mmCIF file with all atom_site columns, C-alpha atoms in Angstrom:
data_model
loop_
_atom_site.group_PDB
_atom_site.id
_atom_site.type_symbol
_atom_site.label_atom_id
_atom_site.label_alt_id
_atom_site.label_comp_id
_atom_site.label_asym_id
_atom_site.label_entity_id
_atom_site.label_seq_id
_atom_site.pdbx_PDB_ins_code
_atom_site.Cartn_x
_atom_site.Cartn_y
_atom_site.Cartn_z
_atom_site.occupancy
_atom_site.B_iso_or_equiv
_atom_site.pdbx_formal_charge
_atom_site.auth_seq_id
_atom_site.auth_comp_id
_atom_site.auth_asym_id
_atom_site.auth_atom_id
_atom_site.pdbx_PDB_model_num
ATOM 1   C CA . MET U 1 1   ? -44.659 38.328 -31.433 1.00 53.00 ? 20  MET U CA 1
ATOM 2   C CA . SER U 1 2   ? -40.957 37.708 -31.766 1.00 56.00 ? 21  SER U CA 1
ATOM 3   C CA . GLU U 1 3   ? -40.306 40.071 -28.837 1.00 58.00 ? 22  GLU U CA 1
ATOM 4   C CA . ALA U 1 4   ? -42.534 37.980 -26.601 1.00 54.00 ? 23  ALA U CA 1
ATOM 5   C CA . VAL U 1 5   ? -40.638 34.842 -27.567 1.00 54.00 ? 24  VAL U CA 1
ATOM 6   C CA . THR U 1 6   ? -37.310 36.571 -26.950 1.00 53.00 ? 25  THR U CA 1
ATOM 7   C CA . HIS U 1 7   ? -38.373 37.767 -23.503 1.00 54.00 ? 26  HIS U CA 1
ATOM 8   C CA . ALA U 1 8   ? -39.726 34.344 -22.616 1.00 52.00 ? 27  ALA U CA 1
ATOM 9   C CA . VAL U 1 9   ? -36.401 32.709 -23.496 1.00 53.00 ? 28  VAL U CA 1
ATOM 10  C CA . GLU U 1 10  ? -34.393 35.236 -21.499 1.00 55.00 ? 29  GLU U CA 1
ATOM 11  C CA . ALA U 1 11  ? -36.647 35.060 -18.451 1.00 54.00 ? 30  ALA U CA 1
ATOM 12  C CA . PRO U 1 12  ? -34.917 34.121 -15.176 1.00 56.00 ? 31  PRO U CA 1
ATOM 13  C CA . GLY U 1 13  ? -36.905 30.911 -14.735 1.00 55.00 ? 32  GLY U CA 1
ATOM 14  C CA . SER U 1 14  ? -36.401 29.677 -18.292 1.00 53.00 ? 33  SER U CA 1
ATOM 15  C CA . ALA U 1 15  ? -34.509 26.486 -19.098 1.00 57.00 ? 34  ALA U CA 1
ATOM 16  C CA . VAL U 1 16  ? -32.157 28.157 -21.553 1.00 57.00 ? 35  VAL U CA 1
ATOM 17  C CA . ALA U 1 17  ? -28.930 29.457 -20.032 1.00 54.00 ? 36  ALA U CA 1
ATOM 18  C CA . PRO U 1 18  ? -27.737 32.939 -20.931 1.00 54.00 ? 37  PRO U CA 1
ATOM 19  C CA . SER U 1 19  ? -24.902 33.029 -23.443 1.00 53.00 ? 38  SER U CA 1
ATOM 20  C CA . SER U 1 20  ? -22.398 34.275 -20.844 1.00 54.00 ? 39  SER U CA 1
ATOM 21  C CA . GLN U 1 21  ? -22.738 31.026 -18.845 1.00 54.00 ? 40  GLN U CA 1
ATOM 22  C CA . LYS U 1 22  ? -22.452 28.533 -21.707 1.00 55.00 ? 41  LYS U CA 1
ATOM 23  C CA . LYS U 1 23  ? -19.370 26.324 -21.758 1.00 58.00 ? 42  LYS U CA 1
ATOM 24  C CA . PHE U 1 24  ? -18.231 24.995 -25.103 1.00 58.00 ? 43  PHE U CA 1
ATOM 25  C CA . ILE U 1 25  ? -15.595 22.607 -23.778 1.00 70.00 ? 44  ILE U CA 1
ATOM 26  C CA . ASN U 1 26  ? -15.765 20.822 -20.463 1.00 74.00 ? 45  ASN U CA 1
ATOM 27  C CA . PRO U 1 27  ? -12.511 21.313 -18.484 1.00 77.00 ? 46  PRO U CA 1
ATOM 28  C CA . LYS U 1 28  ? -12.457 17.650 -17.480 1.00 83.00 ? 47  LYS U CA 1
ATOM 29  C CA . TYR U 1 29  ? -11.405 16.796 -21.048 1.00 86.00 ? 48  TYR U CA 1
ATOM 30  C CA . PHE U 1 30  ? -8.067  18.454 -20.362 1.00 87.00 ? 49  PHE U CA 1
ATOM 31  C CA . SER U 1 31  ? -7.628  16.139 -17.387 1.00 89.00 ? 50  SER U CA 1
ATOM 32  C CA . TYR U 1 32  ? -8.335  13.182 -19.655 1.00 92.00 ? 51  TYR U CA 1
ATOM 33  C CA . LEU U 1 33  ? -5.706  14.515 -22.060 1.00 91.00 ? 52  LEU U CA 1
ATOM 34  C CA . TYR U 1 34  ? -3.069  14.732 -19.310 1.00 92.00 ? 53  TYR U CA 1
ATOM 35  C CA . ILE U 1 35  ? -3.810  11.179 -18.185 1.00 94.00 ? 54  ILE U CA 1
ATOM 36  C CA . ALA U 1 36  ? -3.668  9.910  -21.777 1.00 93.00 ? 55  ALA U CA 1
ATOM 37  C CA . VAL U 1 37  ? -0.317  11.643 -22.360 1.00 91.00 ? 56  VAL U CA 1
ATOM 38  C CA . GLY U 1 38  ? 1.045   10.037 -19.185 1.00 92.00 ? 57  GLY U CA 1
ATOM 39  C CA . VAL U 1 39  ? -0.021  6.581  -20.356 1.00 93.00 ? 58  VAL U CA 1
ATOM 40  C CA . LEU U 1 40  ? 1.456   7.232  -23.819 1.00 89.00 ? 59  LEU U CA 1
ATOM 41  C CA . VAL U 1 41  ? 4.767   8.316  -22.318 1.00 87.00 ? 60  VAL U CA 1
ATOM 42  C CA . ILE U 1 42  ? 5.024   5.242  -20.105 1.00 89.00 ? 61  ILE U CA 1
ATOM 43  C CA . VAL U 1 43  ? 3.908   2.703  -22.707 1.00 88.00 ? 62  VAL U CA 1
ATOM 44  C CA . PHE U 1 44  ? 5.445   3.992  -25.920 1.00 84.00 ? 63  PHE U CA 1
ATOM 45  C CA . GLY U 1 45  ? 8.527   5.593  -24.383 1.00 80.00 ? 64  GLY U CA 1
ATOM 46  C CA . ASN U 1 46  ? 9.570   2.357  -22.734 1.00 78.00 ? 65  ASN U CA 1
ATOM 47  C CA . ALA U 1 47  ? 8.521   0.395  -25.826 1.00 78.00 ? 66  ALA U CA 1
ATOM 48  C CA . ALA U 1 48  ? 10.911  2.527  -27.883 1.00 76.00 ? 67  ALA U CA 1
ATOM 49  C CA . LEU U 1 49  ? 13.688  1.757  -25.419 1.00 76.00 ? 68  LEU U CA 1
ATOM 50  C CA . ALA U 1 50  ? 12.925  -1.956 -25.628 1.00 75.00 ? 69  ALA U CA 1
ATOM 51  C CA . ASN U 1 51  ? 13.911  -1.909 -29.296 1.00 68.00 ? 70  ASN U CA 1
ATOM 52  C CA . THR U 1 52  ? 16.873  -4.243 -29.463 1.00 59.00 ? 71  THR U CA 1
ATOM 53  C CA . SER U 1 53  ? 19.492  -3.918 -32.095 1.00 60.00 ? 72  SER U CA 1
ATOM 54  C CA . LYS U 1 54  ? 22.384  -6.138 -33.001 1.00 58.00 ? 73  LYS U CA 1
ATOM 55  C CA . TYR U 1 55  ? 24.836  -3.256 -33.003 1.00 59.00 ? 74  TYR U CA 1
ATOM 56  C CA . TYR U 1 56  ? 23.430  -0.838 -30.424 1.00 62.00 ? 75  TYR U CA 1
ATOM 57  C CA . PRO U 1 57  ? 21.695  -2.141 -27.323 1.00 64.00 ? 76  PRO U CA 1
ATOM 58  C CA . THR U 1 58  ? 19.153  0.588  -26.703 1.00 65.00 ? 77  THR U CA 1
ATOM 59  C CA . PHE U 1 59  ? 17.588  -0.108 -23.325 1.00 70.00 ? 78  PHE U CA 1
ATOM 60  C CA . ASN U 1 60  ? 18.843  2.504  -20.919 1.00 69.00 ? 79  ASN U CA 1
ATOM 61  C CA . SER U 1 61  ? 17.466  2.265  -17.393 1.00 75.00 ? 80  SER U CA 1
ATOM 62  C CA . SER U 1 62  ? 18.168  5.952  -16.754 1.00 76.00 ? 81  SER U CA 1
ATOM 63  C CA . ASP U 1 63  ? 16.020  7.023  -19.716 1.00 75.00 ? 82  ASP U CA 1
ATOM 64  C CA . ALA U 1 64  ? 13.333  4.490  -18.797 1.00 79.00 ? 83  ALA U CA 1
ATOM 65  C CA . GLY U 1 65  ? 13.247  5.870  -15.253 1.00 82.00 ? 84  GLY U CA 1
ATOM 66  C CA . VAL U 1 66  ? 12.902  9.460  -16.452 1.00 83.00 ? 85  VAL U CA 1
ATOM 67  C CA . LEU U 1 67  ? 10.086  8.533  -18.852 1.00 85.00 ? 86  LEU U CA 1
ATOM 68  C CA . SER U 1 68  ? 8.285   6.532  -16.172 1.00 89.00 ? 87  SER U CA 1
ATOM 69  C CA . VAL U 1 69  ? 8.538   9.355  -13.639 1.00 90.00 ? 88  VAL U CA 1
ATOM 70  C CA . PHE U 1 70  ? 7.193   11.929 -16.088 1.00 88.00 ? 89  PHE U CA 1
ATOM 71  C CA . GLY U 1 71  ? 4.415   9.580  -17.186 1.00 91.00 ? 90  GLY U CA 1
ATOM 72  C CA . LEU U 1 72  ? 3.380   8.973  -13.592 1.00 94.00 ? 91  LEU U CA 1
ATOM 73  C CA . LEU U 1 73  ? 3.496   12.705 -12.860 1.00 93.00 ? 92  LEU U CA 1
ATOM 74  C CA . PHE U 1 74  ? 1.207   13.411 -15.818 1.00 92.00 ? 93  PHE U CA 1
ATOM 75  C CA . ILE U 1 75  ? -1.207  10.676 -14.695 1.00 95.00 ? 94  ILE U CA 1
ATOM 76  C CA . VAL U 1 76  ? -1.299  11.753 -11.026 1.00 95.00 ? 95  VAL U CA 1
ATOM 77  C CA . LEU U 1 77  ? -1.573  15.475 -11.773 1.00 92.00 ? 96  LEU U CA 1
ATOM 78  C CA . GLY U 1 78  ? -4.198  14.791 -14.449 1.00 92.00 ? 97  GLY U CA 1
ATOM 79  C CA . TYR U 1 79  ? -6.240  12.832 -11.924 1.00 94.00 ? 98  TYR U CA 1
ATOM 80  C CA . LEU U 1 80  ? -5.865  15.577 -9.311  1.00 92.00 ? 99  LEU U CA 1
ATOM 81  C CA . ASP U 1 81  ? -6.900  18.129 -11.934 1.00 89.00 ? 100 ASP U CA 1
ATOM 82  C CA . TYR U 1 82  ? -9.943  15.996 -12.732 1.00 90.00 ? 101 TYR U CA 1
ATOM 83  C CA . ARG U 1 83  ? -10.884 15.918 -9.038  1.00 90.00 ? 102 ARG U CA 1
ATOM 84  C CA . ASN U 1 84  ? -10.370 19.693 -8.886  1.00 86.00 ? 103 ASN U CA 1
ATOM 85  C CA . VAL U 1 85  ? -12.670 20.263 -11.869 1.00 83.00 ? 104 VAL U CA 1
ATOM 86  C CA . LYS U 1 86  ? -15.244 17.781 -10.586 1.00 85.00 ? 105 LYS U CA 1
ATOM 87  C CA . SER U 1 87  ? -15.439 19.517 -7.214  1.00 85.00 ? 106 SER U CA 1
ATOM 88  C CA . GLY U 1 88  ? -16.043 22.849 -8.937  1.00 77.00 ? 107 GLY U CA 1
ATOM 89  C CA . ALA U 1 89  ? -12.925 24.527 -7.587  1.00 74.00 ? 108 ALA U CA 1
ATOM 90  C CA . ASN U 1 90  ? -11.584 27.389 -9.653  1.00 71.00 ? 109 ASN U CA 1
ATOM 91  C CA . LYS U 1 91  ? -7.894  26.972 -8.824  1.00 76.00 ? 110 LYS U CA 1
ATOM 92  C CA . PRO U 1 92  ? -5.375  27.005 -11.682 1.00 81.00 ? 111 PRO U CA 1
ATOM 93  C CA . TYR U 1 93  ? -2.363  25.785 -9.671  1.00 85.00 ? 112 TYR U CA 1
ATOM 94  C CA . LEU U 1 94  ? -2.467  22.214 -11.048 1.00 87.00 ? 113 LEU U CA 1
ATOM 95  C CA . ALA U 1 95  ? -2.679  23.487 -14.616 1.00 86.00 ? 114 ALA U CA 1
ATOM 96  C CA . ALA U 1 96  ? 0.268   25.796 -13.879 1.00 88.00 ? 115 ALA U CA 1
ATOM 97  C CA . ILE U 1 97  ? 2.299   22.835 -12.584 1.00 90.00 ? 116 ILE U CA 1
ATOM 98  C CA . LEU U 1 98  ? 1.357   20.841 -15.690 1.00 90.00 ? 117 LEU U CA 1
ATOM 99  C CA . PHE U 1 99  ? 2.419   23.787 -17.854 1.00 90.00 ? 118 PHE U CA 1
ATOM 100 C CA . VAL U 1 100 ? 5.883   23.773 -16.276 1.00 91.00 ? 119 VAL U CA 1
ATOM 101 C CA . LEU U 1 101 ? 6.140   19.973 -16.572 1.00 90.00 ? 120 LEU U CA 1
ATOM 102 C CA . GLY U 1 102 ? 5.092   20.182 -20.224 1.00 88.00 ? 121 GLY U CA 1
ATOM 103 C CA . VAL U 1 103 ? 7.832   22.714 -20.981 1.00 87.00 ? 122 VAL U CA 1
ATOM 104 C CA . ILE U 1 104 ? 10.404  20.568 -19.172 1.00 85.00 ? 123 ILE U CA 1
ATOM 105 C CA . PHE U 1 105 ? 9.228   17.420 -20.961 1.00 84.00 ? 124 PHE U CA 1
ATOM 106 C CA . MET U 1 106 ? 9.422   19.223 -24.309 1.00 82.00 ? 125 MET U CA 1
ATOM 107 C CA . LEU U 1 107 ? 13.073  19.999 -23.626 1.00 78.00 ? 126 LEU U CA 1
ATOM 108 C CA . LEU U 1 108 ? 14.064  16.539 -22.331 1.00 79.00 ? 127 LEU U CA 1
ATOM 109 C CA . PHE U 1 109 ? 15.119  15.007 -25.621 1.00 76.00 ? 128 PHE U CA 1
ATOM 110 C CA . VAL U 1 110 ? 15.864  17.673 -28.203 1.00 72.00 ? 129 VAL U CA 1
ATOM 111 C CA . ASN U 1 111 ? 17.223  16.744 -31.597 1.00 67.00 ? 130 ASN U CA 1
ATOM 112 C CA . GLN U 1 112 ? 20.789  17.994 -31.805 1.00 62.00 ? 131 GLN U CA 1
ATOM 113 C CA . TYR U 1 113 ? 20.341  18.674 -35.508 1.00 60.00 ? 132 TYR U CA 1
ATOM 114 C CA . ASP U 1 114 ? 17.687  21.279 -34.794 1.00 54.00 ? 133 ASP U CA 1
ATOM 115 C CA . ALA U 1 115 ? 18.314  24.966 -35.094 1.00 54.00 ? 134 ALA U CA 1
ATOM 116 C CA . PRO U 1 116 ? 20.222  26.584 -32.214 1.00 56.00 ? 135 PRO U CA 1
ATOM 117 C CA . PRO U 1 117 ? 17.161  27.881 -30.330 1.00 59.00 ? 136 PRO U CA 1
ATOM 118 C CA . PHE U 1 118 ? 16.350  24.417 -28.961 1.00 59.00 ? 137 PHE U CA 1
ATOM 119 C CA . ALA U 1 119 ? 19.498  22.296 -29.274 1.00 59.00 ? 138 ALA U CA 1
ATOM 120 C CA . PRO U 1 120 ? 21.407  24.021 -26.420 1.00 60.00 ? 139 PRO U CA 1
ATOM 121 C CA . LEU U 1 121 ? 18.358  23.670 -24.147 1.00 65.00 ? 140 LEU U CA 1
ATOM 122 C CA . GLU U 1 122 ? 18.385  19.872 -24.127 1.00 67.00 ? 141 GLU U CA 1
ATOM 123 C CA . ILE U 1 123 ? 18.031  18.600 -20.569 1.00 68.00 ? 142 ILE U CA 1
ATOM 124 C CA . ILE U 1 124 ? 18.970  14.947 -21.098 1.00 68.00 ? 143 ILE U CA 1
ATOM 125 C CA . PRO U 1 125 ? 21.895  14.445 -23.513 1.00 66.00 ? 144 PRO U CA 1
ATOM 126 C CA . ILE U 1 126 ? 21.027  11.177 -25.248 1.00 66.00 ? 145 ILE U CA 1
ATOM 127 C CA . GLN U 1 127 ? 23.536  11.815 -28.049 1.00 65.00 ? 146 GLN U CA 1
ATOM 128 C CA . THR U 1 128 ? 26.615  12.475 -25.912 1.00 62.00 ? 147 THR U CA 1
ATOM 129 C CA . LYS U 1 129 ? 28.671  9.314  -25.598 1.00 62.00 ? 148 LYS U CA 1
ATOM 130 C CA . THR U 1 130 ? 29.945  10.167 -22.135 1.00 64.00 ? 149 THR U CA 1
ATOM 131 C CA . SER U 1 131 ? 26.436  10.680 -20.766 1.00 65.00 ? 150 SER U CA 1
ATOM 132 C CA . ALA U 1 132 ? 24.662  8.094  -18.599 1.00 64.00 ? 151 ALA U CA 1
ATOM 133 C CA . PHE U 1 133 ? 21.624  8.652  -20.829 1.00 67.00 ? 152 PHE U CA 1
ATOM 134 C CA . TYR U 1 134 ? 23.436  7.911  -24.116 1.00 68.00 ? 153 TYR U CA 1
ATOM 135 C CA . ILE U 1 135 ? 21.542  5.939  -26.758 1.00 72.00 ? 154 ILE U CA 1
ATOM 136 C CA . GLY U 1 136 ? 23.494  4.774  -29.780 1.00 67.00 ? 155 GLY U CA 1
ATOM 137 C CA . ASN U 1 137 ? 20.556  3.682  -31.922 1.00 69.00 ? 156 ASN U CA 1
ATOM 138 C CA . TYR U 1 138 ? 19.441  6.534  -34.183 1.00 66.00 ? 157 TYR U CA 1
ATOM 139 C CA . VAL U 1 139 ? 15.914  5.173  -34.580 1.00 72.00 ? 158 VAL U CA 1
ATOM 140 C CA . VAL U 1 140 ? 15.336  5.115  -30.833 1.00 73.00 ? 159 VAL U CA 1
ATOM 141 C CA . ARG U 1 141 ? 16.753  8.629  -30.509 1.00 73.00 ? 160 ARG U CA 1
ATOM 142 C CA . ASP U 1 142 ? 14.297  9.870  -33.118 1.00 73.00 ? 161 ASP U CA 1
ATOM 143 C CA . GLN U 1 143 ? 11.423  8.126  -31.337 1.00 77.00 ? 162 GLN U CA 1
ATOM 144 C CA . LEU U 1 144 ? 12.330  9.701  -27.996 1.00 77.00 ? 163 LEU U CA 1
ATOM 145 C CA . GLU U 1 145 ? 12.742  13.113 -29.588 1.00 77.00 ? 164 GLU U CA 1
ATOM 146 C CA . GLY U 1 146 ? 9.294   12.706 -31.133 1.00 77.00 ? 165 GLY U CA 1
ATOM 147 C CA . MET U 1 147 ? 7.909   11.594 -27.769 1.00 80.00 ? 166 MET U CA 1
ATOM 148 C CA . SER U 1 148 ? 9.311   14.773 -26.268 1.00 79.00 ? 167 SER U CA 1
ATOM 149 C CA . ASN U 1 149 ? 6.996   16.746 -28.548 1.00 81.00 ? 168 ASN U CA 1
ATOM 150 C CA . LEU U 1 150 ? 4.072   15.574 -26.408 1.00 84.00 ? 169 LEU U CA 1
ATOM 151 C CA . GLY U 1 151 ? 5.281   18.221 -23.967 1.00 83.00 ? 170 GLY U CA 1
ATOM 152 C CA . ILE U 1 152 ? 4.095   20.855 -26.435 1.00 84.00 ? 171 ILE U CA 1
ATOM 153 C CA . LEU U 1 153 ? 0.616   19.345 -26.306 1.00 87.00 ? 172 LEU U CA 1
ATOM 154 C CA . VAL U 1 154 ? 0.639   19.369 -22.501 1.00 88.00 ? 173 VAL U CA 1
ATOM 155 C CA . TRP U 1 155 ? 1.717   22.972 -22.063 1.00 87.00 ? 174 TRP U CA 1
ATOM 156 C CA . LEU U 1 156 ? -0.652  24.210 -24.776 1.00 89.00 ? 175 LEU U CA 1
ATOM 157 C CA . ALA U 1 157 ? -3.552  22.397 -23.082 1.00 88.00 ? 176 ALA U CA 1
ATOM 158 C CA . ALA U 1 158 ? -2.497  23.841 -19.722 1.00 87.00 ? 177 ALA U CA 1
ATOM 159 C CA . ILE U 1 159 ? -2.418  27.374 -21.133 1.00 88.00 ? 178 ILE U CA 1
ATOM 160 C CA . VAL U 1 160 ? -5.877  26.975 -22.642 1.00 86.00 ? 179 VAL U CA 1
ATOM 161 C CA . GLU U 1 161 ? -7.180  25.507 -19.400 1.00 84.00 ? 180 GLU U CA 1
ATOM 162 C CA . ILE U 1 162 ? -5.742  28.327 -17.303 1.00 82.00 ? 181 ILE U CA 1
ATOM 163 C CA . VAL U 1 163 ? -6.816  31.176 -19.545 1.00 81.00 ? 182 VAL U CA 1
ATOM 164 C CA . ALA U 1 164 ? -10.128 30.017 -20.898 1.00 69.00 ? 183 ALA U CA 1
ATOM 165 C CA . PHE U 1 165 ? -11.680 28.105 -18.053 1.00 66.00 ? 184 PHE U CA 1
ATOM 166 C CA . ARG U 1 166 ? -10.025 28.803 -14.737 1.00 56.00 ? 185 ARG U CA 1
ATOM 167 C CA . MET U 1 167 ? -9.420  32.521 -14.730 1.00 59.00 ? 186 MET U CA 1
ATOM 168 C CA . ARG U 1 168 ? -12.924 33.655 -15.566 1.00 55.00 ? 187 ARG U CA 1
ATOM 169 C CA . LYS U 1 169 ? -15.376 33.917 -12.732 1.00 53.00 ? 188 LYS U CA 1
#
């Protein structure tokens, strides 16, 4: 009797999908993640820069511009990725672009006190006094360096999206 039930479930007209076609995570959730990271970067990155101090004025328009541009890029590319997933296209180029942007964003503000693998790779020198991006407030520096860690989340999500969902046919 159990064989009859098994064959009925695996029949071509049955309502149960074969195990090879089941999706455990919908790829549109990655698009939501990219959009959320973009909003977080714009809101909290600029909120960190708005921290005023008596001794160190922290607002730096150069840093605010960089954070806003990256936040907008994450939002726009996340939306385009959502449209790509919604249309059913199997093209990983947007996830590849987001992977590269995530790696770049991870290296924007690197803590200079880190071990040598990451400290020399810093793209924006916020701790160099002669830099246009210099921030004298240590608290704001730490907040921006923590914000830069969102890049790790973006490139990990992009790798999972490329490998797990886009490359299989």
